[in-house]
Amino acid sequence: MFRLKTIVFLVVVAAMALTACAPAAQPTAVSAVPTTAPAPTTAPAPTTAAPAAPTTSGGYVIPVAKCAPNCTLKDLTVGFIQTGSESGWRAANTSSFKDTATQEGVTLKFYDAQNKIENQVSAFHQFNQDPSVNVIVLAALDVTGYDDVLKEAAADGKVVILEDRRIDAAPTNFYTYIGSDFINEGHEGAAAMCDLLKNSTKKNVVEISGAVGASAAIDRAKGFREKMGACGITITQSQTGNWAVPDSKAVMAAFLKQSTDIQGVFAHNDEEAIGAIQAIQEAGLTPGKDIQVIGFDATADGFKYLISGQMGADIECNPLLAPQVYDAAVKALNGDATVPTWVPSKEGEFFAVQGADALNAILATRKY
Ligand code: GYE
């Protein structure tokens, strides 16, 4: 019995001695082969992180709709913020949105801002607050002034699309801009005026510009100035005609009072060109002969003055943008991040020298 106890005691002492010599187990270093199965810990189930929201190439985070990926035109409730009804172009643009919505079953909440930016901003805020609206389309009166409502739209999960006019805001604020390259239109306008004045030793041109602050006016003016030097055009006077016939007629009359040494008129749209033509006639001069006139938009009214030869050139600007805008809106609801941040409109230009027959034939095919 003694002996056994002694032996047991000696064995225990020996075991304790052995463990004392082995290096202490590092808390983190786990031996390859765990000697003892770690106690089952109730590790939280792996969380499937919500997939990152699709983002456009411009960095716009797309508020994907519940109907995705099968949203259709009928899922659109569009809050549309129009500038006003200042021109034939604008009327065609508005009809494009209203008619296409009716045809395609798009729910359209149309707002006419009567050319006041404060009205646009408050309408934008209203649409942000309106739970039924999933897409907001803006035809911007000005290039600035929308920062707060753009932020609010992002917070309220509204898709924002710009149509017709660009704004000075980062593309992180809107899904896409569908509208014209107004700078390029300005380039085409300068080239057309150079051609119209090719036989004139003097090239003094007056400018009747669009509404102050509008990207269409800012960019057409910039584009024209970038190319006018090619034939030595000088802009001698410049003033806004507010896109309107009567305002532009008064401006042109004032220009002629100031100086009759004018060879050309750079009018930013058809209404302004028509106003200038009326003032030139009332001054006893012949538009298209004594003074060359160019316009922009190429509406049906513009074509009439091309055909009569009183307007020498008309640079087209396409107002029928609704189908492209609604298609883009559906893509946004479906989380499609492939739509570019700018979709430039396809446009042409028309000249009096094409002749009445050819121009009438073209006019017969046009919708505005
Ligand atoms: O040229 C003018 C309208 O933004 C392109 O606005 C549009 C311009 C167009 O009032 O007629």
XYZ file of C-alpha atoms and ligand atoms in Angstrom:
379
model
C 0.000 0.000 0.000
C 2.745 2.566 0.984
C 4.697 1.770 -1.990
C 1.677 2.267 -4.313
C 0.917 5.640 -2.772
C 4.587 6.599 -3.058
C 4.589 5.542 -6.681
C 1.347 7.511 -7.385
C 2.759 10.581 -5.585
C 6.000 10.361 -7.506
C 4.073 10.079 -10.830
C 1.974 13.200 -10.063
C 5.079 15.178 -9.100
C 6.752 14.111 -12.374
C 3.724 15.235 -14.485
C 3.591 18.641 -12.833
C 7.308 19.089 -13.479
C 6.841 18.366 -17.172
C 4.125 21.013 -17.741
C 6.138 23.593 -15.926
C 8.967 23.209 -18.437
C 6.744 23.486 -21.653
C 6.427 27.129 -23.096
C 3.157 28.849 -22.071
C 0.315 28.586 -24.758
C 0.149 31.924 -26.652
C -3.490 33.136 -26.593
C -3.614 33.722 -30.289
C -1.240 31.113 -31.629
C -3.341 28.101 -32.079
C -1.423 24.919 -32.673
C -2.235 23.535 -36.044
C -4.011 20.666 -34.604
C -6.036 21.905 -31.719
C -5.468 19.537 -28.985
C -8.832 20.164 -27.486
C -11.866 21.089 -29.501
C -12.689 24.661 -28.599
C -15.980 24.973 -26.851
C -18.676 25.613 -29.462
C -19.150 29.424 -29.344
C -22.496 30.830 -30.609
C -20.728 32.835 -33.331
C -23.226 35.177 -34.974
C -24.475 33.890 -38.323
C -22.539 35.514 -41.182
C -24.433 38.704 -42.221
C -25.085 39.002 -45.999
C -24.147 42.659 -46.470
C -26.788 44.402 -48.532
C -25.438 44.707 -52.059
C -24.063 48.207 -52.679
C -26.591 50.447 -54.453
C -25.795 50.668 -58.174
C -23.901 53.831 -59.028
C -23.619 55.542 -62.406
C -20.298 56.456 -64.033
C -20.925 59.954 -62.688
C -21.099 58.649 -59.131
C -24.880 58.990 -58.787
C -26.272 56.410 -56.332
C -29.407 55.048 -57.998
C -32.494 54.761 -55.742
C -33.614 51.404 -57.120
C -37.384 50.869 -57.042
C -39.261 47.953 -55.466
C -40.520 46.888 -58.913
C -36.902 46.334 -60.056
C -35.728 44.636 -62.145
C -39.085 44.513 -63.917
C -40.148 48.141 -63.703
C -41.904 49.430 -66.801
C -43.151 52.805 -68.102
C -46.395 52.157 -66.222
C -44.483 52.188 -62.922
C -43.371 55.781 -63.550
C -44.917 58.646 -61.607
C -43.003 61.631 -62.931
C -42.895 65.058 -61.342
C -42.008 67.240 -64.347
C -40.737 70.794 -63.683
C -41.014 72.851 -66.910
C -39.485 76.321 -67.369
C -42.670 77.969 -68.601
C -44.182 78.491 -72.051
C -41.775 81.075 -73.510
C -41.401 79.784 -77.069
C -42.532 77.456 -79.860
C -39.698 75.147 -78.859
C -40.987 75.022 -75.294
C -44.529 74.245 -76.419
C -43.206 71.315 -78.491
C -41.139 70.105 -75.524
C -44.158 70.195 -73.198
C -46.353 68.354 -75.737
C -43.666 65.711 -76.124
C -43.898 64.918 -72.387
C -47.679 65.099 -72.106
C -48.439 63.150 -75.296
C -45.837 60.446 -74.687
C -47.068 59.992 -71.098
C -50.621 59.463 -72.354
C -49.465 57.037 -75.044
C -47.220 54.999 -72.727
C -49.326 55.050 -69.558
C -46.825 57.151 -67.600
C -48.344 59.064 -64.649
C -47.244 62.663 -65.240
C -47.489 65.475 -62.684
C -46.705 68.501 -64.853
C -45.613 71.813 -63.310
C -45.244 75.076 -65.311
C -42.881 77.374 -63.398
C -43.793 80.436 -65.465
C -40.110 81.197 -65.911
C -39.528 81.830 -62.206
C -36.747 79.805 -60.581
C -38.303 80.164 -57.107
C -41.344 78.336 -58.501
C -39.106 75.548 -59.815
C -37.390 75.109 -56.441
C -40.649 74.989 -54.502
C -42.184 72.529 -56.991
C -39.067 70.365 -56.696
C -39.493 70.371 -52.907
C -43.179 69.458 -53.285
C -42.322 66.509 -55.520
C -39.654 65.403 -53.027
C -42.357 65.323 -50.376
C -44.851 63.506 -52.610
C -44.656 59.744 -51.831
C -46.287 58.810 -55.133
C -43.548 60.488 -57.212
C -40.575 58.231 -58.004
C -38.877 60.314 -60.731
C -38.327 64.092 -60.928
C -37.506 65.634 -64.332
C -36.131 69.183 -64.388
C -35.845 71.622 -67.323
C -33.647 74.090 -65.497
C -34.245 77.810 -65.868
C -30.846 78.569 -64.405
C -27.513 76.735 -64.058
C -27.508 77.176 -60.256
C -29.995 77.285 -57.362
C -31.018 73.605 -56.997
C -28.429 72.253 -54.544
C -30.778 71.906 -51.543
C -33.613 70.193 -53.396
C -31.147 67.873 -55.168
C -29.785 66.790 -51.770
C -33.351 66.380 -50.508
C -34.258 64.234 -53.535
C -31.339 61.891 -52.783
C -32.458 61.628 -49.160
C -36.061 60.974 -50.251
C -35.037 58.306 -52.794
C -36.273 60.208 -55.863
C -34.594 59.586 -59.224
C -33.547 62.945 -60.740
C -33.171 63.431 -64.495
C -32.264 66.710 -66.250
C -33.825 67.381 -69.634
C -33.139 70.118 -72.174
C -30.713 72.192 -70.092
C -27.649 71.302 -68.006
C -26.906 72.759 -64.563
C -23.615 73.533 -62.744
C -23.900 70.551 -60.384
C -21.791 67.416 -60.047
C -23.176 64.314 -61.839
C -23.481 62.696 -58.418
C -26.723 64.702 -58.131
C -28.623 63.303 -61.114
C -29.028 60.043 -63.021
C -28.493 61.576 -66.476
C -28.868 64.786 -68.536
C -30.677 64.436 -71.852
C -30.246 67.556 -73.922
C -28.398 69.457 -76.609
C -24.742 70.340 -77.039
C -25.388 74.084 -76.977
C -21.699 74.939 -77.347
C -21.617 72.966 -80.564
C -24.775 74.772 -81.684
C -22.890 78.037 -81.083
C -20.042 76.733 -83.242
C -22.491 75.909 -86.039
C -24.060 79.363 -85.669
C -20.688 81.096 -86.078
C -19.833 78.992 -89.132
C -23.225 79.819 -90.673
C -22.779 83.560 -90.028
C -19.254 83.458 -91.504
C -20.718 81.899 -94.643
C -23.536 84.455 -94.832
C -21.010 87.331 -94.493
C -18.358 85.812 -96.769
C -18.875 88.626 -99.319
C -19.091 91.367 -96.720
C -15.905 93.271 -95.898
C -17.376 94.246 -92.525
C -18.556 91.652 -90.031
C -20.183 93.538 -87.191
C -22.702 91.276 -85.503
C -25.166 92.110 -82.729
C -26.290 89.420 -80.281
C -29.827 88.956 -78.949
C -29.165 86.435 -76.202
C -31.525 84.041 -74.446
C -32.722 84.385 -70.863
C -29.936 85.298 -68.451
C -28.661 82.265 -66.523
C -30.028 79.636 -68.944
C -27.407 77.083 -70.029
C -28.777 77.248 -73.601
C -27.926 80.968 -73.715
C -24.605 80.728 -71.840
C -23.291 77.872 -74.018
C -24.535 79.147 -77.403
C -22.854 82.488 -76.643
C -19.633 80.696 -75.636
C -19.650 78.411 -78.698
C -20.273 81.282 -81.126
C -17.405 83.334 -79.639
C -15.078 80.307 -79.823
C -15.514 80.141 -83.627
C -16.375 83.695 -84.776
C -12.709 84.607 -85.086
C -12.404 82.232 -88.037
C -13.795 84.944 -90.321
C -13.194 88.035 -88.213
C -16.673 88.554 -86.777
C -16.963 91.160 -83.995
C -19.923 91.234 -81.597
C -20.620 94.970 -81.252
C -23.757 94.911 -79.050
C -25.407 92.221 -76.911
C -28.612 92.098 -74.841
C -31.176 89.490 -73.793
C -34.404 89.157 -75.719
C -35.888 86.755 -73.146
C -36.527 84.188 -75.888
C -39.475 86.381 -77.057
C -40.501 88.254 -80.242
C -41.637 91.579 -78.722
C -38.634 91.889 -76.347
C -36.229 91.067 -79.195
C -37.902 93.522 -81.586
C -37.407 96.283 -79.032
C -33.786 95.262 -78.437
C -33.021 95.246 -82.178
C -34.695 98.632 -82.650
C -32.467 99.993 -79.897
C -29.377 98.425 -81.487
C -30.231 100.098 -84.834
C -30.738 103.436 -83.081
C -27.313 102.948 -81.514
C -25.652 102.141 -84.849
C -26.723 101.049 -88.328
C -23.228 99.626 -88.961
C -24.574 96.125 -88.412
C -24.035 93.254 -90.884
C -25.440 90.366 -88.849
C -27.758 89.321 -86.000
C -26.911 86.329 -83.755
C -30.303 85.580 -82.196
C -30.407 82.718 -79.644
C -33.748 81.265 -80.792
C -36.364 81.639 -83.567
C -38.581 84.077 -81.656
C -35.634 86.414 -81.098
C -34.646 86.170 -84.787
C -38.251 86.972 -85.827
C -38.319 90.000 -83.493
C -35.044 91.253 -85.000
C -36.395 90.756 -88.559
C -39.501 92.821 -87.723
C -37.335 95.663 -86.344
C -35.005 95.573 -89.362
C -37.991 95.844 -91.708
C -39.465 98.700 -89.671
C -36.089 100.447 -89.976
C -36.519 100.261 -93.750
C -33.807 97.674 -94.226
C -34.051 94.204 -95.783
C -33.373 91.228 -93.541
C -31.364 88.568 -95.400
C -29.901 91.271 -97.691
C -28.822 94.383 -95.737
C -28.471 92.428 -92.486
C -28.010 88.660 -92.174
C -29.984 86.910 -89.389
C -29.458 83.485 -87.833
C -31.674 81.680 -85.300
C -31.750 78.495 -83.206
C -34.424 75.795 -82.665
C -35.638 75.378 -86.292
C -39.298 75.394 -85.346
C -42.033 75.662 -87.988
C -42.061 79.445 -87.477
C -38.311 79.564 -88.018
C -38.715 77.606 -91.257
C -41.163 80.216 -92.603
C -38.436 82.913 -92.357
C -35.819 80.581 -93.852
C -38.127 79.910 -96.797
C -38.732 83.666 -97.284
C -34.971 84.238 -97.126
C -35.253 86.732 -94.241
C -33.418 84.292 -91.966
C -30.191 82.912 -93.438
C -29.652 79.914 -91.162
C -31.501 78.073 -88.383
C -29.582 75.723 -86.066
C -31.828 72.869 -84.965
C -32.456 72.047 -81.299
C -34.611 68.971 -80.750
C -37.510 69.460 -78.258
C -38.971 65.950 -78.611
C -37.018 64.487 -75.680
C -39.755 62.687 -73.686
C -39.309 59.134 -75.090
C -35.584 59.174 -74.257
C -36.232 60.646 -70.795
C -38.954 58.140 -69.867
C -36.797 55.228 -71.095
C -33.924 56.454 -68.949
C -36.278 56.813 -65.962
C -37.347 53.162 -66.238
C -33.694 52.129 -66.447
C -33.030 54.085 -63.257
C -35.892 52.423 -61.388
C -34.399 49.077 -62.462
C -30.973 50.102 -61.153
C -29.295 50.223 -64.581
C -25.981 52.007 -64.035
C -24.912 51.911 -67.682
C -26.720 55.056 -68.840
C -24.125 57.820 -69.475
C -24.369 61.046 -67.446
C -25.088 63.017 -70.653
C -27.091 61.851 -73.671
C -26.622 64.596 -76.313
C -29.561 65.162 -78.659
C -29.207 64.444 -82.374
C -29.673 67.672 -84.371
C -29.087 69.323 -87.761
C -29.004 72.800 -89.308
C -30.937 74.439 -92.146
C -30.082 77.242 -94.585
C -32.094 79.637 -96.736
C -29.841 78.695 -99.667
C -31.407 75.213 -99.608
C -34.311 76.884 -101.352
C -38.044 77.098 -100.664
C -38.960 73.766 -102.289
C -36.431 71.721 -100.365
C -37.202 73.512 -97.111
C -40.949 73.088 -97.570
C -40.420 69.390 -98.203
C -38.425 69.103 -94.973
C -40.952 71.192 -93.052
C -43.735 68.829 -94.135
C -41.975 65.976 -92.315
C -41.451 67.795 -89.027
C -43.587 67.597 -85.878
C -42.809 71.067 -84.478
O -33.764 77.448 -77.692
C -35.697 78.335 -76.605
C -36.355 77.903 -75.327
O -33.672 75.395 -73.755
C -33.197 74.771 -75.955
O -35.316 77.420 -74.535
C -34.113 75.497 -75.048
C -34.313 76.931 -75.396
C -34.792 77.168 -76.805
O -37.052 78.888 -74.733
O -36.575 78.543 -77.638
